[in-house]
Short mmCIF file of the C-alpha atoms (twelve columns), coordinates in Angstrom:
data_MODEL
# 
_entry.id   MODEL 
# 
loop_
_atom_site.group_PDB 
_atom_site.id 
_atom_site.type_symbol 
_atom_site.label_atom_id 
_atom_site.label_alt_id 
_atom_site.label_comp_id 
_atom_site.label_asym_id 
_atom_site.label_seq_id 
_atom_site.Cartn_x 
_atom_site.Cartn_y 
_atom_site.Cartn_z 
_atom_site.pdbx_PDB_model_num 
ATOM 1   C CA . MET A 1   -26.605 -45.432 -40.600 1 
ATOM 2   C CA . VAL A 2   -29.248 -47.413 -42.505 1 
ATOM 3   C CA . ALA A 3   -27.555 -46.645 -45.847 1 
ATOM 4   C CA . ALA A 4   -24.194 -47.829 -44.489 1 
ATOM 5   C CA . SER A 5   -25.672 -51.112 -43.221 1 
ATOM 6   C CA . ALA A 6   -27.445 -51.657 -46.561 1 
ATOM 7   C CA . ALA A 7   -24.203 -51.039 -48.490 1 
ATOM 8   C CA . ALA A 8   -22.233 -53.580 -46.404 1 
ATOM 9   C CA . PRO A 9   -23.654 -56.720 -48.122 1 
ATOM 10  C CA . LEU A 10  -23.028 -55.138 -51.550 1 
ATOM 11  C CA . LYS A 11  -19.378 -54.474 -50.669 1 
ATOM 12  C CA . SER A 12  -18.854 -58.031 -49.441 1 
ATOM 13  C CA . PHE A 13  -20.527 -59.355 -52.617 1 
ATOM 14  C CA . THR A 14  -18.294 -57.277 -54.921 1 
ATOM 15  C CA . HIS A 15  -15.176 -58.729 -53.261 1 
ATOM 16  C CA . LEU A 16  -16.227 -62.163 -54.556 1 
ATOM 17  C CA . MET A 17  -16.485 -60.922 -58.146 1 
ATOM 18  C CA . PRO A 18  -13.522 -60.869 -60.579 1 
ATOM 19  C CA . THR A 19  -11.813 -57.503 -60.856 1 
ATOM 20  C CA . PHE A 20  -12.717 -57.024 -64.523 1 
ATOM 21  C CA . VAL A 21  -16.429 -57.304 -63.671 1 
ATOM 22  C CA . ILE A 22  -16.438 -54.726 -60.877 1 
ATOM 23  C CA . THR A 23  -14.364 -52.098 -62.679 1 
ATOM 24  C CA . ARG A 24  -16.043 -48.796 -61.828 1 
ATOM 25  C CA . LEU A 25  -19.047 -50.724 -60.473 1 
ATOM 26  C CA . THR A 26  -19.812 -47.985 -57.941 1 
ATOM 27  C CA . SER A 27  -20.062 -45.271 -60.592 1 
ATOM 28  C CA . SER A 28  -23.566 -43.805 -60.501 1 
ATOM 29  C CA . ALA A 29  -23.550 -43.534 -64.300 1 
ATOM 30  C CA . ARG A 30  -23.086 -47.313 -64.609 1 
ATOM 31  C CA . TRP A 31  -25.912 -48.054 -62.171 1 
ATOM 32  C CA . ARG A 32  -28.175 -45.668 -64.111 1 
ATOM 33  C CA . ARG A 33  -27.312 -47.495 -67.345 1 
ATOM 34  C CA . LEU A 34  -28.128 -50.843 -65.753 1 
ATOM 35  C CA . LEU A 35  -31.417 -49.537 -64.344 1 
ATOM 36  C CA . ILE A 36  -32.478 -48.095 -67.708 1 
ATOM 37  C CA . ALA A 37  -31.581 -51.369 -69.471 1 
ATOM 38  C CA . VAL A 38  -33.515 -53.481 -66.953 1 
ATOM 39  C CA . VAL A 39  -36.601 -51.216 -67.019 1 
ATOM 40  C CA . THR A 40  -36.611 -51.115 -70.843 1 
ATOM 41  C CA . ALA A 41  -36.243 -54.885 -71.203 1 
ATOM 42  C CA . GLY A 42  -38.849 -55.531 -68.479 1 
ATOM 43  C CA . ALA A 43  -41.314 -53.119 -70.109 1 
ATOM 44  C CA . THR A 44  -40.730 -54.840 -73.459 1 
ATOM 45  C CA . GLY A 45  -41.515 -58.181 -71.815 1 
ATOM 46  C CA . ILE A 46  -44.729 -56.853 -70.256 1 
ATOM 47  C CA . ALA A 47  -45.815 -55.283 -73.568 1 
ATOM 48  C CA . THR A 48  -45.123 -58.584 -75.343 1 
ATOM 49  C CA . ALA A 49  -47.252 -60.458 -72.799 1 
ATOM 50  C CA . PHE A 50  -50.119 -57.953 -73.223 1 
ATOM 51  C CA . VAL A 51  -50.104 -58.229 -77.029 1 
ATOM 52  C CA . ARG A 52  -49.743 -62.049 -77.142 1 
ATOM 53  C CA . PRO A 53  -53.454 -62.873 -76.416 1 
ATOM 54  C CA . LEU A 54  -54.518 -60.488 -79.193 1 
ATOM 55  C CA . ALA A 55  -52.348 -62.190 -81.833 1 
ATOM 56  C CA . THR A 56  -53.695 -65.206 -83.684 1 
ATOM 57  C CA . GLY A 57  -51.964 -67.720 -85.897 1 
ATOM 58  C CA . PRO A 58  -48.962 -69.987 -85.529 1 
ATOM 59  C CA . ILE A 59  -46.368 -67.159 -85.558 1 
ATOM 60  C CA . HIS A 60  -46.209 -64.818 -82.581 1 
ATOM 61  C CA . TYR A 61  -45.096 -61.616 -84.289 1 
ATOM 62  C CA . GLU A 62  -44.933 -59.702 -81.002 1 
ATOM 63  C CA . SER A 63  -42.281 -62.127 -79.704 1 
ATOM 64  C CA . VAL A 64  -40.384 -62.008 -82.993 1 
ATOM 65  C CA . PHE A 65  -40.434 -58.186 -82.930 1 
ATOM 66  C CA . SER A 66  -39.250 -58.095 -79.308 1 
ATOM 67  C CA . THR A 67  -36.417 -60.608 -79.654 1 
ATOM 68  C CA . LEU A 68  -35.252 -59.639 -83.147 1 
ATOM 69  C CA . VAL A 69  -35.736 -55.859 -83.095 1 
ATOM 70  C CA . VAL A 70  -36.246 -54.233 -79.672 1 
ATOM 71  C CA . LEU A 71  -33.808 -56.275 -77.564 1 
ATOM 72  C CA . PRO A 72  -31.028 -56.277 -80.195 1 
ATOM 73  C CA . LEU A 73  -31.391 -52.475 -80.513 1 
ATOM 74  C CA . LEU A 74  -31.120 -52.163 -76.731 1 
ATOM 75  C CA . CYS A 75  -28.004 -54.356 -76.714 1 
ATOM 76  C CA . LEU A 76  -26.506 -52.294 -79.545 1 
ATOM 77  C CA . LEU A 77  -27.135 -49.038 -77.646 1 
ATOM 78  C CA . LEU A 78  -25.542 -50.494 -74.506 1 
ATOM 79  C CA . THR A 79  -22.491 -51.550 -76.518 1 
ATOM 80  C CA . LEU A 80  -22.004 -48.315 -78.453 1 
ATOM 81  C CA . SER A 81  -22.440 -46.192 -75.332 1 
ATOM 82  C CA . LEU A 82  -19.328 -47.929 -73.934 1 
ATOM 83  C CA . ARG A 83  -17.218 -47.243 -77.009 1 
ATOM 84  C CA . ARG A 84  -15.144 -44.587 -75.219 1 
ATOM 85  C CA . VAL A 85  -14.350 -46.896 -72.288 1 
ATOM 86  C CA . ALA A 86  -11.366 -49.220 -72.737 1 
ATOM 87  C CA . TRP A 87  -12.829 -52.610 -73.680 1 
ATOM 88  C CA . ARG A 88  -10.866 -54.417 -70.950 1 
ATOM 89  C CA . ALA A 89  -12.632 -52.258 -68.371 1 
ATOM 90  C CA . ALA A 90  -16.030 -52.337 -70.100 1 
ATOM 91  C CA . LEU A 91  -16.412 -55.966 -71.167 1 
ATOM 92  C CA . GLY A 92  -17.366 -57.439 -67.787 1 
ATOM 93  C CA . TRP A 93  -19.936 -54.724 -67.147 1 
ATOM 94  C CA . LEU A 94  -21.393 -55.156 -70.647 1 
ATOM 95  C CA . ILE A 95  -21.846 -58.904 -70.057 1 
ATOM 96  C CA . LEU A 96  -23.572 -58.111 -66.755 1 
ATOM 97  C CA . GLU A 97  -25.918 -55.663 -68.528 1 
ATOM 98  C CA . LEU A 98  -26.775 -58.148 -71.296 1 
ATOM 99  C CA . THR A 99  -27.522 -60.811 -68.687 1 
ATOM 100 C CA . ALA A 100 -29.771 -58.368 -66.824 1 
ATOM 101 C CA . VAL A 101 -31.595 -57.508 -70.069 1 
ATOM 102 C CA . CYS A 102 -32.402 -61.177 -70.765 1 
ATOM 103 C CA . ALA A 103 -33.521 -61.814 -67.175 1 
ATOM 104 C CA . ALA A 104 -35.646 -58.635 -67.070 1 
ATOM 105 C CA . PHE A 105 -37.397 -59.591 -70.335 1 
ATOM 106 C CA . ILE A 106 -38.313 -63.029 -68.953 1 
ATOM 107 C CA . ILE A 107 -39.577 -61.476 -65.700 1 
ATOM 108 C CA . GLY A 108 -41.568 -58.881 -67.686 1 
ATOM 109 C CA . VAL A 109 -43.307 -61.595 -69.718 1 
ATOM 110 C CA . TRP A 110 -43.955 -63.569 -66.534 1 
ATOM 111 C CA . LEU A 111 -45.500 -60.496 -64.837 1 
ATOM 112 C CA . GLY A 112 -47.737 -59.782 -67.832 1 
ATOM 113 C CA . PRO A 113 -51.166 -61.325 -68.347 1 
ATOM 114 C CA . GLY A 114 -51.579 -64.842 -69.613 1 
ATOM 115 C CA . ARG A 115 -49.341 -67.874 -69.489 1 
ATOM 116 C CA . MET A 116 -45.613 -67.559 -70.096 1 
ATOM 117 C CA . HIS A 117 -44.476 -69.740 -72.963 1 
ATOM 118 C CA . HIS A 118 -42.518 -72.740 -71.654 1 
ATOM 119 C CA . ASP A 119 -39.603 -72.294 -74.084 1 
ATOM 120 C CA . LEU A 120 -38.972 -68.592 -73.360 1 
ATOM 121 C CA . PRO A 121 -35.989 -69.213 -71.005 1 
ATOM 122 C CA . GLU A 122 -34.354 -71.382 -73.692 1 
ATOM 123 C CA . VAL A 123 -34.980 -68.719 -76.347 1 
ATOM 124 C CA . MET A 124 -33.424 -66.039 -74.120 1 
ATOM 125 C CA . ALA A 125 -30.465 -68.318 -73.340 1 
ATOM 126 C CA . VAL A 126 -29.815 -68.594 -77.082 1 
ATOM 127 C CA . PHE A 127 -30.295 -64.827 -77.434 1 
ATOM 128 C CA . TRP A 128 -27.692 -64.274 -74.668 1 
ATOM 129 C CA . LEU A 129 -25.253 -66.726 -76.270 1 
ATOM 130 C CA . VAL A 130 -25.492 -64.761 -79.527 1 
ATOM 131 C CA . ALA A 131 -25.629 -61.245 -78.028 1 
ATOM 132 C CA . VAL A 132 -22.554 -61.549 -75.794 1 
ATOM 133 C CA . PRO A 133 -19.972 -62.473 -78.471 1 
ATOM 134 C CA . VAL A 134 -21.535 -60.131 -81.048 1 
ATOM 135 C CA . CYS A 135 -21.599 -57.129 -78.683 1 
ATOM 136 C CA . ALA A 136 -18.141 -57.932 -77.271 1 
ATOM 137 C CA . GLY A 137 -16.741 -58.286 -80.796 1 
ATOM 138 C CA . LEU A 138 -18.366 -55.019 -81.833 1 
ATOM 139 C CA . LEU A 139 -16.878 -53.171 -78.855 1 
ATOM 140 C CA . VAL A 140 -13.379 -54.632 -79.321 1 
ATOM 141 C CA . GLY A 141 -13.531 -54.151 -83.094 1 
ATOM 142 C CA . TYR A 142 -14.636 -50.532 -82.784 1 
ATOM 143 C CA . GLN A 143 -11.726 -49.734 -80.479 1 
ATOM 144 C CA . TRP A 144 -9.308  -51.706 -82.651 1 
ATOM 145 C CA . PHE A 145 -10.051 -49.543 -85.690 1 
ATOM 146 C CA . ARG A 146 -10.642 -46.347 -83.699 1 
ATOM 147 C CA . PRO A 147 -8.218  -46.371 -80.740 1 
ATOM 148 C CA . LEU A 148 -9.244  -44.375 -77.692 1 
ATOM 149 C CA . PRO A 149 -7.698  -40.903 -77.720 1 
ATOM 150 C CA . THR A 150 -5.281  -40.076 -74.942 1 
ATOM 151 C CA . GLY A 151 -5.518  -36.767 -73.176 1 
ATOM 152 C CA . PRO A 152 -7.273  -35.036 -70.302 1 
ATOM 153 C CA . TYR A 153 -10.776 -35.992 -71.418 1 
ATOM 154 C CA . CYS A 154 -13.363 -38.191 -69.716 1 
ATOM 155 C CA . ARG A 155 -13.693 -41.535 -71.502 1 
ATOM 156 C CA . ASP A 156 -17.460 -41.564 -70.911 1 
ATOM 157 C CA . CYS A 157 -18.616 -38.074 -71.829 1 
ATOM 158 C CA . GLY A 158 -15.550 -36.348 -73.337 1 
ATOM 159 C CA . TYR A 159 -15.486 -33.584 -70.678 1 
ATOM 160 C CA . CYS A 160 -12.125 -31.777 -70.275 1 
ATOM 161 C CA . LEU A 161 -10.695 -32.823 -66.892 1 
ATOM 162 C CA . ILE A 162 -8.135  -30.035 -66.481 1 
ATOM 163 C CA . GLY A 163 -8.740  -28.324 -63.156 1 
ATOM 164 C CA . THR A 164 -10.977 -31.013 -61.645 1 
ATOM 165 C CA . PRO A 165 -10.577 -31.112 -57.852 1 
ATOM 166 C CA . SER A 166 -10.828 -34.927 -57.577 1 
ATOM 167 C CA . ASP A 167 -10.368 -38.056 -59.679 1 
ATOM 168 C CA . CYS A 168 -14.038 -38.013 -60.753 1 
ATOM 169 C CA . CYS A 169 -15.476 -36.386 -63.843 1 
ATOM 170 C CA . PRO A 170 -17.610 -33.423 -62.681 1 
ATOM 171 C CA . GLU A 171 -19.905 -33.893 -65.702 1 
ATOM 172 C CA . CYS A 172 -20.881 -37.585 -65.511 1 
ATOM 173 C CA . GLY A 173 -19.360 -38.713 -62.190 1 
ATOM 174 C CA . ARG A 174 -17.107 -41.400 -63.701 1 
ATOM 175 C CA . PRO A 175 -13.864 -41.980 -61.755 1 
ATOM 176 C CA . PHE A 176 -10.675 -41.711 -63.812 1 
ATOM 177 C CA . ASP A 177 -7.011  -42.617 -63.526 1 
ATOM 178 C CA . PRO A 178 -4.620  -40.026 -65.071 1 
ATOM 179 C CA . GLN A 179 -2.211  -42.812 -66.085 1 
ATOM 180 C CA . LYS A 180 -4.904  -44.553 -68.138 1 
ATOM 181 C CA . LEU A 181 -5.687  -41.225 -69.820 1 
ATOM 182 C CA . GLY A 182 -2.004  -40.830 -70.745 1 
ATOM 183 C CA . VAL A 183 -1.509  -37.625 -68.722 1 
ATOM 184 C CA . THR A 184 0.208   -36.680 -65.469 1 
ATOM 185 C CA . ARG A 185 -1.394  -35.024 -62.452 1 
ATOM 186 C CA . GLU A 186 0.641   -31.913 -63.265 1 
ATOM 187 C CA . GLU A 187 -1.028  -31.701 -66.677 1 
ATOM 188 C CA . LEU A 188 -4.461  -31.806 -65.033 1 
ATOM 189 C CA . ARG A 189 -3.712  -28.702 -62.959 1 
ATOM 190 C CA . PRO A 190 -4.947  -25.367 -64.327 1 
ATOM 191 C CA . GLN A 191 -2.129  -23.450 -66.085 1 
ATOM 192 C CA . GLY A 192 -2.138  -20.569 -63.593 1 
ATOM 193 C CA . LEU A 193 -1.810  -22.901 -60.612 1 
ATOM 194 C CA . ALA A 194 0.924   -24.941 -62.313 1 
ATOM 195 C CA . ALA A 195 2.897   -21.746 -63.103 1 
ATOM 196 C CA . ARG A 196 2.783   -20.554 -59.471 1 
ATOM 197 C CA . ARG A 197 4.245   -23.834 -58.268 1 
# 
């Protein structure tokens, strides 16, 4: 009862979002990805704030390391982990994840000790403006040169979907549409069951 009432505002919110953003939004694997990205970026922000008072000199190497090494690596991992999802379905979610990464980093620095630098939001806005087209281009380019294989395999984890009782991958929980996989429902039935029919 409580869970249903808590889910109601989320459902009404998702109806306001464009379809390409909410593609497979309810998949538990996607929410886990988002949570891991937010926690990692937030922890990076907190670590940066802790190291900042220890660093001396005009250049803050901890900030440079965070924004030029750690966060780009996180964005790259988020992008490459979507390489088996059709880019039209993955692009909106990737933009949402990159936005969450930038926001979580700012919040992490703010939660850490000391004073947050006044230009951090502007720096992260520039980071976002660079990360989104680069990551989107990388995802589209990867799939352009290596088209997604068709067949009865999960686009997220590669699990064979023949014999699955529902339209969800039993390995990773991602919903699938047989048409988008290039197979029919008949081809997803186990051979013995198909022969008896």
